[in-house]
Coordinates of C-alpha atoms and ligand atoms in Angstrom, one line a residue:
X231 CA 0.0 0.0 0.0
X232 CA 3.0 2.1 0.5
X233 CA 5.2 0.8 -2.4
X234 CA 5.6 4.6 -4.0
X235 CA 6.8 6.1 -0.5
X236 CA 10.1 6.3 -0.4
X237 CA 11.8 4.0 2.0
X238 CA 12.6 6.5 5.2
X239 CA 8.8 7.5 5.0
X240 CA 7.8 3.7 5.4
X241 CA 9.9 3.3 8.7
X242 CA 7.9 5.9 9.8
X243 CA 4.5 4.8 8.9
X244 CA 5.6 1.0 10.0
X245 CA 6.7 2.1 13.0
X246 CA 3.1 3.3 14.4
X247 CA 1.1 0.6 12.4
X248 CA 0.3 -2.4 14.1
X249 CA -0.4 -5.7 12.2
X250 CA -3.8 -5.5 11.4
X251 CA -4.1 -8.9 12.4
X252 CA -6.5 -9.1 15.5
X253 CA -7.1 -5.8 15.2
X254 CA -9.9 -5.8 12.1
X255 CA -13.0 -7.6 13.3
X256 CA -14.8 -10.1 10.9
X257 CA -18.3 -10.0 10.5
X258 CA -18.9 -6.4 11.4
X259 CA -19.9 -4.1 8.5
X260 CA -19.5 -0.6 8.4
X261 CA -22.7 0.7 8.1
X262 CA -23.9 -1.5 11.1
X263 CA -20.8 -0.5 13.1
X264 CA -21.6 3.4 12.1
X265 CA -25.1 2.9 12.7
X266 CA -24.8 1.9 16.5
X267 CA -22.4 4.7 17.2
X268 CA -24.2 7.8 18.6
X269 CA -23.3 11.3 17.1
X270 CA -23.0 10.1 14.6
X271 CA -26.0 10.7 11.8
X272 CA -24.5 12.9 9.3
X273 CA -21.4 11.1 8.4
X274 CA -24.1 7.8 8.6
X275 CA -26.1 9.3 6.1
X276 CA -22.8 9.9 3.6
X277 CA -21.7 6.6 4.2
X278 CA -25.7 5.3 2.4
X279 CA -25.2 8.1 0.1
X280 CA -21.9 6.4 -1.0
X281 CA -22.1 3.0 -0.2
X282 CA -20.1 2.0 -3.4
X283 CA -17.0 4.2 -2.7
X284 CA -16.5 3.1 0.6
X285 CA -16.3 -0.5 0.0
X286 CA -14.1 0.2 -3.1
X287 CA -11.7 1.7 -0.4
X288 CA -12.1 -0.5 2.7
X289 CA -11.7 -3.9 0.5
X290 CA -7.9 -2.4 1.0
X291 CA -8.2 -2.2 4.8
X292 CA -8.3 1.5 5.7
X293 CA -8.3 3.7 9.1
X294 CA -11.8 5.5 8.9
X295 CA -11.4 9.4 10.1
X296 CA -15.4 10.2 10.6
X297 CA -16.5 13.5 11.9
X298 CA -19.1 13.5 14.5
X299 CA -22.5 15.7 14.1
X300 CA -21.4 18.7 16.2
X301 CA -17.9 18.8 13.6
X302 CA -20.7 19.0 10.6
X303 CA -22.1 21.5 12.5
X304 CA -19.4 23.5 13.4
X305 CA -18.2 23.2 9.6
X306 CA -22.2 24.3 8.7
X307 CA -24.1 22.1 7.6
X308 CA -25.9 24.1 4.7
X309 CA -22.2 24.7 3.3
X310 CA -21.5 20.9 3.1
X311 CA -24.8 20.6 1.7
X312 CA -23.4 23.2 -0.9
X313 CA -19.8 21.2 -1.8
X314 CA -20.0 19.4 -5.2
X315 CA -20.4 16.1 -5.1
X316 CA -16.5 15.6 -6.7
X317 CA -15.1 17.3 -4.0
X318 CA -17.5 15.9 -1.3
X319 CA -15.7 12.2 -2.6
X320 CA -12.4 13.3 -2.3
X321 CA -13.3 14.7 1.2
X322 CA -14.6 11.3 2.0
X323 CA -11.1 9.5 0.1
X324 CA -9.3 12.6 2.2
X325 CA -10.8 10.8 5.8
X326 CA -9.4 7.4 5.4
X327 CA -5.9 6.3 6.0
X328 CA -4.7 3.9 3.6
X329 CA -3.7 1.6 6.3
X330 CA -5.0 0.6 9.9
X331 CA -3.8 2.3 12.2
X332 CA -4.7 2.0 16.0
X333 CA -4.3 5.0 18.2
X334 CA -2.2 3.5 20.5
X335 CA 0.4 2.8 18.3
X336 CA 0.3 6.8 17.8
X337 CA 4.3 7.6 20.2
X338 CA 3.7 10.8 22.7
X339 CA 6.1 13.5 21.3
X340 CA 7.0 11.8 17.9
X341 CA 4.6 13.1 14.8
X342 CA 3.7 11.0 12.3
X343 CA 1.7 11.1 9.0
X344 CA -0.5 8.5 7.4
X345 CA -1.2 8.5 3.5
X346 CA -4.7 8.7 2.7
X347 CA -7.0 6.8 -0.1
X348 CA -6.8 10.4 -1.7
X349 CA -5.0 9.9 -4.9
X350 CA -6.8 11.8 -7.3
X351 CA -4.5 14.0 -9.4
X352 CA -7.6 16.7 -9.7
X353 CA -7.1 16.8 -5.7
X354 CA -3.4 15.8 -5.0
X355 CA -0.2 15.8 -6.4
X356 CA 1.2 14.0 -3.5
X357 CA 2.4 10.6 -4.4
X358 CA 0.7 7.4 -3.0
X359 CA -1.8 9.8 -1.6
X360 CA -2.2 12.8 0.2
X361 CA -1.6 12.6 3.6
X362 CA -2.8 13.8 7.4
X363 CA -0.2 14.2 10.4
X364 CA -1.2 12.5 13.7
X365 CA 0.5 14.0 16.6
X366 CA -0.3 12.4 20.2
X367 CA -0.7 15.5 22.7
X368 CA 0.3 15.4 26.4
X369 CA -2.7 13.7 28.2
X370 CA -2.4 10.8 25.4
X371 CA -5.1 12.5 22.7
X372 CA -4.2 11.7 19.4
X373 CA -5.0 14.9 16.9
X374 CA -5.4 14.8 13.4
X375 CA -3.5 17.7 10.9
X376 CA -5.2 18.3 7.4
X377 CA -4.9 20.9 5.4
X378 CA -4.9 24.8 6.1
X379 CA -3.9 23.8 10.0
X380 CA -7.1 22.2 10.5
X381 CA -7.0 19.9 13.3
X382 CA -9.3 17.5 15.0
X383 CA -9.3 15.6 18.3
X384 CA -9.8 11.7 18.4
X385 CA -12.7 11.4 20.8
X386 CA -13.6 7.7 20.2
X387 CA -11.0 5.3 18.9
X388 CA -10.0 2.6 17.7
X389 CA -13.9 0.7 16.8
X390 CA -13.3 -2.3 15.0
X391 CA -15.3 -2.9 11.4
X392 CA -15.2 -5.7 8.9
X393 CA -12.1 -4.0 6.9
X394 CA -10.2 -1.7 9.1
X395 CA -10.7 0.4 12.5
X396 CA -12.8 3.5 13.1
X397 CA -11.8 7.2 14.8
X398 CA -14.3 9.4 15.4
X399 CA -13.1 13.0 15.4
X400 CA -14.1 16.8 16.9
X401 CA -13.6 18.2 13.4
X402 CA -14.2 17.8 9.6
X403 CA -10.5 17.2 7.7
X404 CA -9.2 19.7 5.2
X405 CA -8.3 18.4 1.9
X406 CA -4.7 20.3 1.5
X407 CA -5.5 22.9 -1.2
X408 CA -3.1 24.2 -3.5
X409 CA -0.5 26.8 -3.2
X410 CA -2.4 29.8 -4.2
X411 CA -5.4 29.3 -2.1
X412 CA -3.7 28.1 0.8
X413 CA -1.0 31.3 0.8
X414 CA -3.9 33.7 0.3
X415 CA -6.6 32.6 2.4
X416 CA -4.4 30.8 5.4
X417 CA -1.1 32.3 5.3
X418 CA -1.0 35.9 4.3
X419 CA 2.5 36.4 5.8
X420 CA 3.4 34.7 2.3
X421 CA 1.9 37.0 0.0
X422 CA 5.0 38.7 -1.2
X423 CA 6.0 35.1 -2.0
X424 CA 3.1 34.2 -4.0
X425 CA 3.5 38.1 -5.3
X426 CA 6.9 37.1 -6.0
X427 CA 6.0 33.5 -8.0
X428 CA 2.9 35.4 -10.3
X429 CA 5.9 38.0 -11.2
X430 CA 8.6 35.5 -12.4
X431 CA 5.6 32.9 -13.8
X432 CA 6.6 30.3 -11.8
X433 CA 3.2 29.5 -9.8
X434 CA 2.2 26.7 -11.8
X435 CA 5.4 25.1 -11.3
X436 CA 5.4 25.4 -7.7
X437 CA 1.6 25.1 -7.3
X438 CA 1.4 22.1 -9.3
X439 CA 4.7 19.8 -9.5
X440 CA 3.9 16.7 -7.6
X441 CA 6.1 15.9 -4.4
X442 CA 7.8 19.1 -3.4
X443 CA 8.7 20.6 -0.3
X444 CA 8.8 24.6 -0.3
X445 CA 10.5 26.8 1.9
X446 CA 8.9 30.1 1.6
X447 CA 10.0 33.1 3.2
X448 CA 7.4 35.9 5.0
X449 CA 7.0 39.3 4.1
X450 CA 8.9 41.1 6.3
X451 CA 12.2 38.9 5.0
X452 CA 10.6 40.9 1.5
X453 CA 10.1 44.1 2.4
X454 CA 13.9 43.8 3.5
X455 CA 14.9 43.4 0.2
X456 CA 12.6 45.6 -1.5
X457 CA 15.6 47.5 -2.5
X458 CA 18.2 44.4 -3.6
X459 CA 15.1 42.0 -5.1
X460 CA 13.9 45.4 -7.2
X461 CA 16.8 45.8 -8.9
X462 CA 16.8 42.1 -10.2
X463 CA 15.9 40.8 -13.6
X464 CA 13.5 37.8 -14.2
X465 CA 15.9 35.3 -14.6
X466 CA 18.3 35.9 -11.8
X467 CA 14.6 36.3 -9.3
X468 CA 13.5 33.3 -10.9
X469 CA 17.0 30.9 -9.6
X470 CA 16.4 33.1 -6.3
X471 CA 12.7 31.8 -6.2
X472 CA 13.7 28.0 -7.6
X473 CA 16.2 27.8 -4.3
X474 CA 12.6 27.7 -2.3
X475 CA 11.6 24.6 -3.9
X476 CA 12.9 21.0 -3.2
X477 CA 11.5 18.9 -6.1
X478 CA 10.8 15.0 -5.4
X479 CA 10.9 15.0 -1.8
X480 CA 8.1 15.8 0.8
X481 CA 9.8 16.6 4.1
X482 CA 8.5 17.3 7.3
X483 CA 9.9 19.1 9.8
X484 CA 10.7 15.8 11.7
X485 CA 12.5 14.1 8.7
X486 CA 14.8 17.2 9.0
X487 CA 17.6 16.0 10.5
X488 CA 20.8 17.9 11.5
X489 CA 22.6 18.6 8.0
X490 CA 20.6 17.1 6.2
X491 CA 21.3 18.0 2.3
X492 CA 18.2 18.8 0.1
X493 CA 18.5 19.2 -3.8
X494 CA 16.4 22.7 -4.8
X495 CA 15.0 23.5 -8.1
X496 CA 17.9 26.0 -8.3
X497 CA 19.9 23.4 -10.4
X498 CA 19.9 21.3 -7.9
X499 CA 22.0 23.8 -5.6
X500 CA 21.3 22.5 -2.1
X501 CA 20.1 23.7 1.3
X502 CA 21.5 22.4 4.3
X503 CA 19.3 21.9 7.4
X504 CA 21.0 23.0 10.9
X505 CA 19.3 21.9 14.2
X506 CA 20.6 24.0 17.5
X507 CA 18.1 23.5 20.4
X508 CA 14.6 23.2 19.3
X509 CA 14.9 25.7 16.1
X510 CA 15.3 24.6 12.9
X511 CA 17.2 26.6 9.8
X512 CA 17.7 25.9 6.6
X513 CA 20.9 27.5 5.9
X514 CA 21.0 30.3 7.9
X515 CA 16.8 31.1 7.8
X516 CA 15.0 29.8 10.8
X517 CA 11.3 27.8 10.2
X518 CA 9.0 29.8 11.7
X519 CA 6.1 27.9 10.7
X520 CA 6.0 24.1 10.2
X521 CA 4.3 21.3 8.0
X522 CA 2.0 23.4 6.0
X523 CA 0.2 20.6 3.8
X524 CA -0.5 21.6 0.1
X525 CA -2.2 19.7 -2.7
X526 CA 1.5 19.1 -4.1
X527 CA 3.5 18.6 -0.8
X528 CA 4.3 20.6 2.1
X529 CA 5.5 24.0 3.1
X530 CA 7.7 25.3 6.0
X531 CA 7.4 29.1 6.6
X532 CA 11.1 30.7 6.9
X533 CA 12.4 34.2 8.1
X534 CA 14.9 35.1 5.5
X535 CA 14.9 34.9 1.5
X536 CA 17.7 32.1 0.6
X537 CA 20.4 32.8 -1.2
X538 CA 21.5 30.5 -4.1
X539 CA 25.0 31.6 -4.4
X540 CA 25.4 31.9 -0.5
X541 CA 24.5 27.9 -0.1
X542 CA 27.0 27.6 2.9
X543 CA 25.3 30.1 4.7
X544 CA 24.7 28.9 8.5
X545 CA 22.3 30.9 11.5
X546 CA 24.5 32.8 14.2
X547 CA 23.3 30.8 17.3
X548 CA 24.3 33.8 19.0
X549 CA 21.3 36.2 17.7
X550 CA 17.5 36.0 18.2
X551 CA 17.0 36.5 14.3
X552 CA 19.0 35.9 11.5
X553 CA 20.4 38.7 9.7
X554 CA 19.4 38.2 5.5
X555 CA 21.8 37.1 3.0
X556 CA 21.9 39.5 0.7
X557 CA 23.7 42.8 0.4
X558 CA 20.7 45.5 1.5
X559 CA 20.3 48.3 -0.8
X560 CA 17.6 50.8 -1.2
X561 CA 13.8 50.3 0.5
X562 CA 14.8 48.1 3.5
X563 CA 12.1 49.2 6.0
X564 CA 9.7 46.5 7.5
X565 CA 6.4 46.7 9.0
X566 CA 2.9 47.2 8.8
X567 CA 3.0 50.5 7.2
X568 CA 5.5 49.8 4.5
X569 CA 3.9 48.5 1.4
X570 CA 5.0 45.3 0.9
X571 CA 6.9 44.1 -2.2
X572 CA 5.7 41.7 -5.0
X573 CA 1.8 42.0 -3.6
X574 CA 0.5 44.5 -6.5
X575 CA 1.1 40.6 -8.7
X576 CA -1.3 38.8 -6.9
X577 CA -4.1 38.5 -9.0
X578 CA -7.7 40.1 -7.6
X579 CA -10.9 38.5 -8.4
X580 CA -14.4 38.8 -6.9
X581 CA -13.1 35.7 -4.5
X582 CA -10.3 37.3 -2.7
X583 CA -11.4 40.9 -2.0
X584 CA -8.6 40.9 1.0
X585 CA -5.3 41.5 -1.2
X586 CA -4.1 44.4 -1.0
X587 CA -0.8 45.4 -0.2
X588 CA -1.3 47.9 2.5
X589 CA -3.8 46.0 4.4
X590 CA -2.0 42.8 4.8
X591 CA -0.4 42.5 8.0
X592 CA 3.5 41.9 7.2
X593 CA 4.2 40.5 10.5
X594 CA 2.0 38.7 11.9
X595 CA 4.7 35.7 12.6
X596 CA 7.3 36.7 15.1
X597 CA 9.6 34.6 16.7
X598 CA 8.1 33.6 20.2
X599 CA 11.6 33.3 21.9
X600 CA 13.4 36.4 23.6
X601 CA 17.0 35.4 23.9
X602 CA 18.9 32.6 22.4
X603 CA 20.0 30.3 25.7
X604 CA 20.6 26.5 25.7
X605 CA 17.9 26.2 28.1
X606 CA 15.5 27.8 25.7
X607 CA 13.0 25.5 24.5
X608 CA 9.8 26.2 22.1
X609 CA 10.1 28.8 19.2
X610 CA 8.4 27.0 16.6
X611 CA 5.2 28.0 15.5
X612 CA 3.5 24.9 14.6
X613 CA 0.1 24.7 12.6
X614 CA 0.5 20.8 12.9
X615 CA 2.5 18.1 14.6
X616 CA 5.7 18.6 15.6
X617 CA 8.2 16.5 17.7
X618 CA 9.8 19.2 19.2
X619 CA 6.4 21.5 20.3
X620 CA 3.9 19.6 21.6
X621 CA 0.6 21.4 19.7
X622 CA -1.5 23.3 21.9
X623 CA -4.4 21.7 21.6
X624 CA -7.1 23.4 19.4
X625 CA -9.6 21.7 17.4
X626 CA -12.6 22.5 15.3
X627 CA -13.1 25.0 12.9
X628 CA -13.0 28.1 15.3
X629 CA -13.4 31.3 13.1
X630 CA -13.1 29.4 9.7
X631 CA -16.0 28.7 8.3
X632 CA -16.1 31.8 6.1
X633 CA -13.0 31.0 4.3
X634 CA -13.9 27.2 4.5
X635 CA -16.6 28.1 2.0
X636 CA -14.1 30.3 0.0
X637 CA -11.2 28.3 0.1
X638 CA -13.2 24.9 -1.5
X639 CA -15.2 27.6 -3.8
X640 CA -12.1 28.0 -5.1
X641 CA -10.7 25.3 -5.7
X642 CA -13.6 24.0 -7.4
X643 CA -13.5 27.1 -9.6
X644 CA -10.1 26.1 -10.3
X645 CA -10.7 22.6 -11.5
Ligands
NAG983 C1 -23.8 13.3 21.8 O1 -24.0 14.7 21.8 C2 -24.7 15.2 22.9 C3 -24.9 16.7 22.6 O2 -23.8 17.3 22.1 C4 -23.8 15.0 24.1 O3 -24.5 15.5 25.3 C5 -23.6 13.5 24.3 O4 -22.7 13.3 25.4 C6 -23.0 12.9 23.0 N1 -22.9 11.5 23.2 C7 -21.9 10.8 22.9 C8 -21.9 9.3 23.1 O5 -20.8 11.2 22.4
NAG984 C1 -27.8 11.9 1.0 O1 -28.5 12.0 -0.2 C2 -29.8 12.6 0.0 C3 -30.5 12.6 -1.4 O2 -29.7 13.1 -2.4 C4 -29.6 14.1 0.5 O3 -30.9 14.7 0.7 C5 -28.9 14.0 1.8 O4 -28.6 15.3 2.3 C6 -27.6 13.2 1.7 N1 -27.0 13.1 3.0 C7 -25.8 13.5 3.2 C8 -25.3 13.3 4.6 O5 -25.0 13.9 2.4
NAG985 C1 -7.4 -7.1 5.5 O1 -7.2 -7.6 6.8 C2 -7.7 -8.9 6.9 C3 -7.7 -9.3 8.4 O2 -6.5 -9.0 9.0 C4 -6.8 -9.8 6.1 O3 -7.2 -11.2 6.2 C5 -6.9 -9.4 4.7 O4 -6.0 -10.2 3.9 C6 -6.5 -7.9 4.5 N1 -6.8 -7.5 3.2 C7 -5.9 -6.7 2.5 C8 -6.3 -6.3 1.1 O5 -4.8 -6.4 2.9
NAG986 C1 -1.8 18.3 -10.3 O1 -1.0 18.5 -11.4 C2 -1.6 18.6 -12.6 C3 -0.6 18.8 -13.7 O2 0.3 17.8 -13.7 C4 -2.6 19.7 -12.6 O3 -3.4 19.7 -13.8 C5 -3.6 19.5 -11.5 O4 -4.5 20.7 -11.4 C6 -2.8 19.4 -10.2 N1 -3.7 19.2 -9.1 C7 -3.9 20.1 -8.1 C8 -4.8 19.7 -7.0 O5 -3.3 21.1 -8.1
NAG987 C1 19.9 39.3 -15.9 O1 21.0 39.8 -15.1 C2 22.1 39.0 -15.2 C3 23.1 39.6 -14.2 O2 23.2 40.9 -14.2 C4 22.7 39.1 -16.6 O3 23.8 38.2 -16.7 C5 21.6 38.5 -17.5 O4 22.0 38.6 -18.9 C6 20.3 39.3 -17.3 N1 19.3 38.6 -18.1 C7 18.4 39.3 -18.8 C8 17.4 38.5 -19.6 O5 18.4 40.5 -18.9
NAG988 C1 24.7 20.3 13.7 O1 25.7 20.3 12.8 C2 26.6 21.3 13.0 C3 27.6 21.3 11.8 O2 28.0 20.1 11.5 C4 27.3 21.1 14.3 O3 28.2 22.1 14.6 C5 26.2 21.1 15.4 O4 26.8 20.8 16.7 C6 25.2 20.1 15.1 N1 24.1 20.2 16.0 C7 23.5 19.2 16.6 C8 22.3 19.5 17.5 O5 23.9 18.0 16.5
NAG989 C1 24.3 18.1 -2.1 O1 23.9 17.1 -1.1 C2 24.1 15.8 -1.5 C3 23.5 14.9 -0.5 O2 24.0 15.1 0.8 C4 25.6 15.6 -1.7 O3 25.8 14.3 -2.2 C5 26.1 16.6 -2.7 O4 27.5 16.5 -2.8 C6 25.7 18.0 -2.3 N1 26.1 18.9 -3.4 C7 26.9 20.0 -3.2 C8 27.2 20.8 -4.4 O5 27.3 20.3 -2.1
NAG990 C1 15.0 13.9 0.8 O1 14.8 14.3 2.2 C2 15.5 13.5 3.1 C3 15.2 14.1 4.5 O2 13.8 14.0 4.7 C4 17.0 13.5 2.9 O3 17.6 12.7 3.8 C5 17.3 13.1 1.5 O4 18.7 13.2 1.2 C6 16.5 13.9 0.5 N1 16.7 13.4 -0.9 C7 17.0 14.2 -1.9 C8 17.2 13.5 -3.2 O5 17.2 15.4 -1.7
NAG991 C1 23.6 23.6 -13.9 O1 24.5 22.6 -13.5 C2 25.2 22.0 -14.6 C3 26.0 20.8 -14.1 O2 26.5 21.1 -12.8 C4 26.0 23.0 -15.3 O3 26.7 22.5 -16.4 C5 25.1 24.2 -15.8 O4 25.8 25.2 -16.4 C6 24.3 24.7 -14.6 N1 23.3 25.6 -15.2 C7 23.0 26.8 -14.6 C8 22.0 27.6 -15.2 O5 23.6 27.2 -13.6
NAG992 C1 28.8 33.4 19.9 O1 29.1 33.8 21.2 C2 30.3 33.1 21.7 C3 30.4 33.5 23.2 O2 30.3 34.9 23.3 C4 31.5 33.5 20.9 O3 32.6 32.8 21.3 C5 31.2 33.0 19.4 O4 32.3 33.4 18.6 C6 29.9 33.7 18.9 N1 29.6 33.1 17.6 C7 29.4 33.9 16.5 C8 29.1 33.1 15.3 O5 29.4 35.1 16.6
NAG993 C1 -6.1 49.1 -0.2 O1 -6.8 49.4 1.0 C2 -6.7 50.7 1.5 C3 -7.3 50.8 2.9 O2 -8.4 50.0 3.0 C4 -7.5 51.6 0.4 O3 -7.4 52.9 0.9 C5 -6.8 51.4 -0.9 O4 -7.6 52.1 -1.9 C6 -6.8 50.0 -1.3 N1 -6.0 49.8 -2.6 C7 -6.4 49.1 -3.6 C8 -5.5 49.0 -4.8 O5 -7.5 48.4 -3.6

């Protein structure tokens, strides 16, 4: 089930699965196991409504992610009502893990990620499926990770059907969405980047080749280089940009081991990950924002624009923020009241009345450490799992259903 993952990813996934042997009980069917579960009705009703896709997928032995009734609700129910029945499919493809997985087998402190039944190219360019992050929290909750942060709590585990095991979750899943949608709607720290990829005509290539891992920097690291980034021609922006993007190889924060070598789009010119503490740099920019999933990979949020011809770079230890790469000249200024750079590219439809350059925030992501000591622990933001951080623990769709609506409005648009 996991021949196309490559080999260090199935350690992982192996090490949290437990033979399914004894574990998947015979006799029980789905819909009768759903059935006698309470709280339970909407995600019973989707399962009659697509009987047929559901055994295509559990014939394969699957982990079954259903949302209870007060997740429907929390998502709104008329909006559901509202998805199109493609995207409600892969939505349903998106809540099964393509293997069983028991939440006991889930290690306190240690992330994981399970590939999902979600293959479909119109929904994922992740290869052998899309995938989730399961992150056990202090108190022994397991928590789910999908796309745009979205998280939800395990709050009945491990029910045993005819074909795999069933988790009933606080939340409805996120199918990860693709680059554009996810930067604009989720992440506006990275519209300079996305600014920045619409100028040099590279957003298809990041937003659609399958199995990347991106590294993309936040405004203010922009707005410092207004000045040196201005005076740039398309081609030598475009290598600048290509250094951001790690072709063939989705890596999550916790694959990123102490100098670890990965192979950019910038001729294959690497980046070199440095540990110290609990931070994490690549080169000499510090993650400031882990495991953002995308329809194509997964994204890490960094603090400095990379440097192509600087690839031995390394972080000073020593200081609380990294000091850029690049000579400064001209516009340097950062902050909320500086326009910043690369914004005026973004494209504006009816959909996303919010870009503009002088009302998005440029620093909304700050480091959350004060001095660099060895006792220092933390510093990471995390919107998902995260070995080092244990998540704070925040479920449910709190706040998002607006752009829930948006966000999957768009993407059908953009089908
Ligand atoms: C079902 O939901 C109701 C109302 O939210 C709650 O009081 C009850 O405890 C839930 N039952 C179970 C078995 O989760
Ligand atoms: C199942 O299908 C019926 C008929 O199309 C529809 O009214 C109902 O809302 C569907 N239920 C769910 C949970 O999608
Ligand atoms: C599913 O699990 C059952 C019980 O462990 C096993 O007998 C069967 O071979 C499995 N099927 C597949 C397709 O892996
Ligand atoms: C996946 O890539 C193909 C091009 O190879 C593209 O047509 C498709 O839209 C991409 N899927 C998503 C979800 O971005
Ligand atoms: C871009 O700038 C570089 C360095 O100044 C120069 O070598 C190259 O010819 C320029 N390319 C174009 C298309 O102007
Ligand atoms: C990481 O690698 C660097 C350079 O090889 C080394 O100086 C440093 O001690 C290593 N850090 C850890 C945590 O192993
Ligand atoms: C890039 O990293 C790979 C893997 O560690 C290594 O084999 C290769 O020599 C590195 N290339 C350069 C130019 O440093
Ligand atoms: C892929 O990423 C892993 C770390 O997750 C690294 O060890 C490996 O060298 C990378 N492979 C390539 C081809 O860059
Ligand atoms: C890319 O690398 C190859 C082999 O190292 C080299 O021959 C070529 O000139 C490089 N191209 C650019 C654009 O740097
Ligand atoms: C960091 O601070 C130590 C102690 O003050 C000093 O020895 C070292 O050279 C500094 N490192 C850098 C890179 O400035
Ligand atoms: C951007 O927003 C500001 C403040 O709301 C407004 O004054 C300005 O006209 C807007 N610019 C564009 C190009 O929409």
């Amino acid at each position: 089930m996991f021949g196309l993952l490559p080999t260090a990813l199935l350690a992982i996934i192996s090490a949290f699965v437990h033979s399914p042997t004894g574990v998947i009980a015979a006799g029980q069917d789905l819909g009768r196991v759903l059935d006698a579960q309470k709280n339970l009705t909407v995600f019973q009703g989707l399962y009659r409504n697509h009987t047929k896709l559901f055994a295509e997928h559990i014939k394969n032995n699957v982990t079954i992610i259903a949302p209870n009734d007060a997740a429907f609700v929390r998502f709104g129910l008329e909006r559901w009502n509202d998805i199109p029945e493609n995207l409600v499919e892969a939505s349903l493809k998106y809540h099964m893990l393509a293997d069983v997985v028991t939440m006991g087998s889930v290690i306190r402190g240690e992330s994981v990620y399970g590939a999902t039944e979600l293959t479909d190219p119109a929904f994922s360019n992740v290869t052998g499926g899309q995938t989730m992050m399961l992150t056990k929290q202090p108190g022994d909750e397991v928590v789910f990770t999908s796309g745009f942060g979205e998280r939800g709590t395990v709050v009945a585990d491990n029910v045993p059907f005819d074909g795999g095991l069933l988790q009933v979750i606080d939340s409805v899943m996120r199918v990860p969405e693709r680059l554009e949608t996810t930067a604009r709607d989720a992440y506006k720290d990275l519209a300079a980047f996305l600014g920045a990829l619409y100028a040099t005509d590279l957003i298809e290539e990041f937003a659609e080749m399958p199995d990347v891992s991106i590294f993309a920097p936040h405004n203010t690291a922009f707005q410092q280089l207004a000045g040196t980034l201005g005076s740039l021609n398309k081609t030598e922006m475009k290598r600048i940009l290509r250094y951001h993007i790690v072709p063939g190889n989705v890596t999550h924060t916790w694959e990123l081991k102490n100098d670890t070598a990965l192979a950019t789009g910038a001729n294959g010119t690497n980046i070199t990950v440095t540990r110290f503490n609990n931070y994490i740099f690549v080169n000499s920019a510090q993650i400031i924002q882990t495991d953002i999933l995308l329809a194509n990979g997964i994204m890490q949020m960094i603090d400095n624009v990379l440097n192509p011809d600087q690839p031995s770079a390394r972080p000073n230890t020593n200081l609380t923020s990294q000091l850029p790469v690049y000579t400064a000249t001209g516009v340097t200024a950062t902050g909320t009241a500086v326009p910043t750079p690369f914004t005026s590219e973004l494209p504006c439809t009816a959909s996303c009345p919010g870009w503009n350059s002088t009302t998005i925030s440029a620093v909304t992501v700050t480091s959350t450490r004060a001095t660099r000591t060895s006792t220092t622990t933390g510093g990471v933001r995390s919107t998902g799992a995260n070995s080092n951080v244990a998540a704070a623990r925040c479920t449910g769709l709190v706040g998002a259903g607006a752009a829930l609506g948006v966000a999957m409005g768009a993407l059908v648009v953009g089908l």
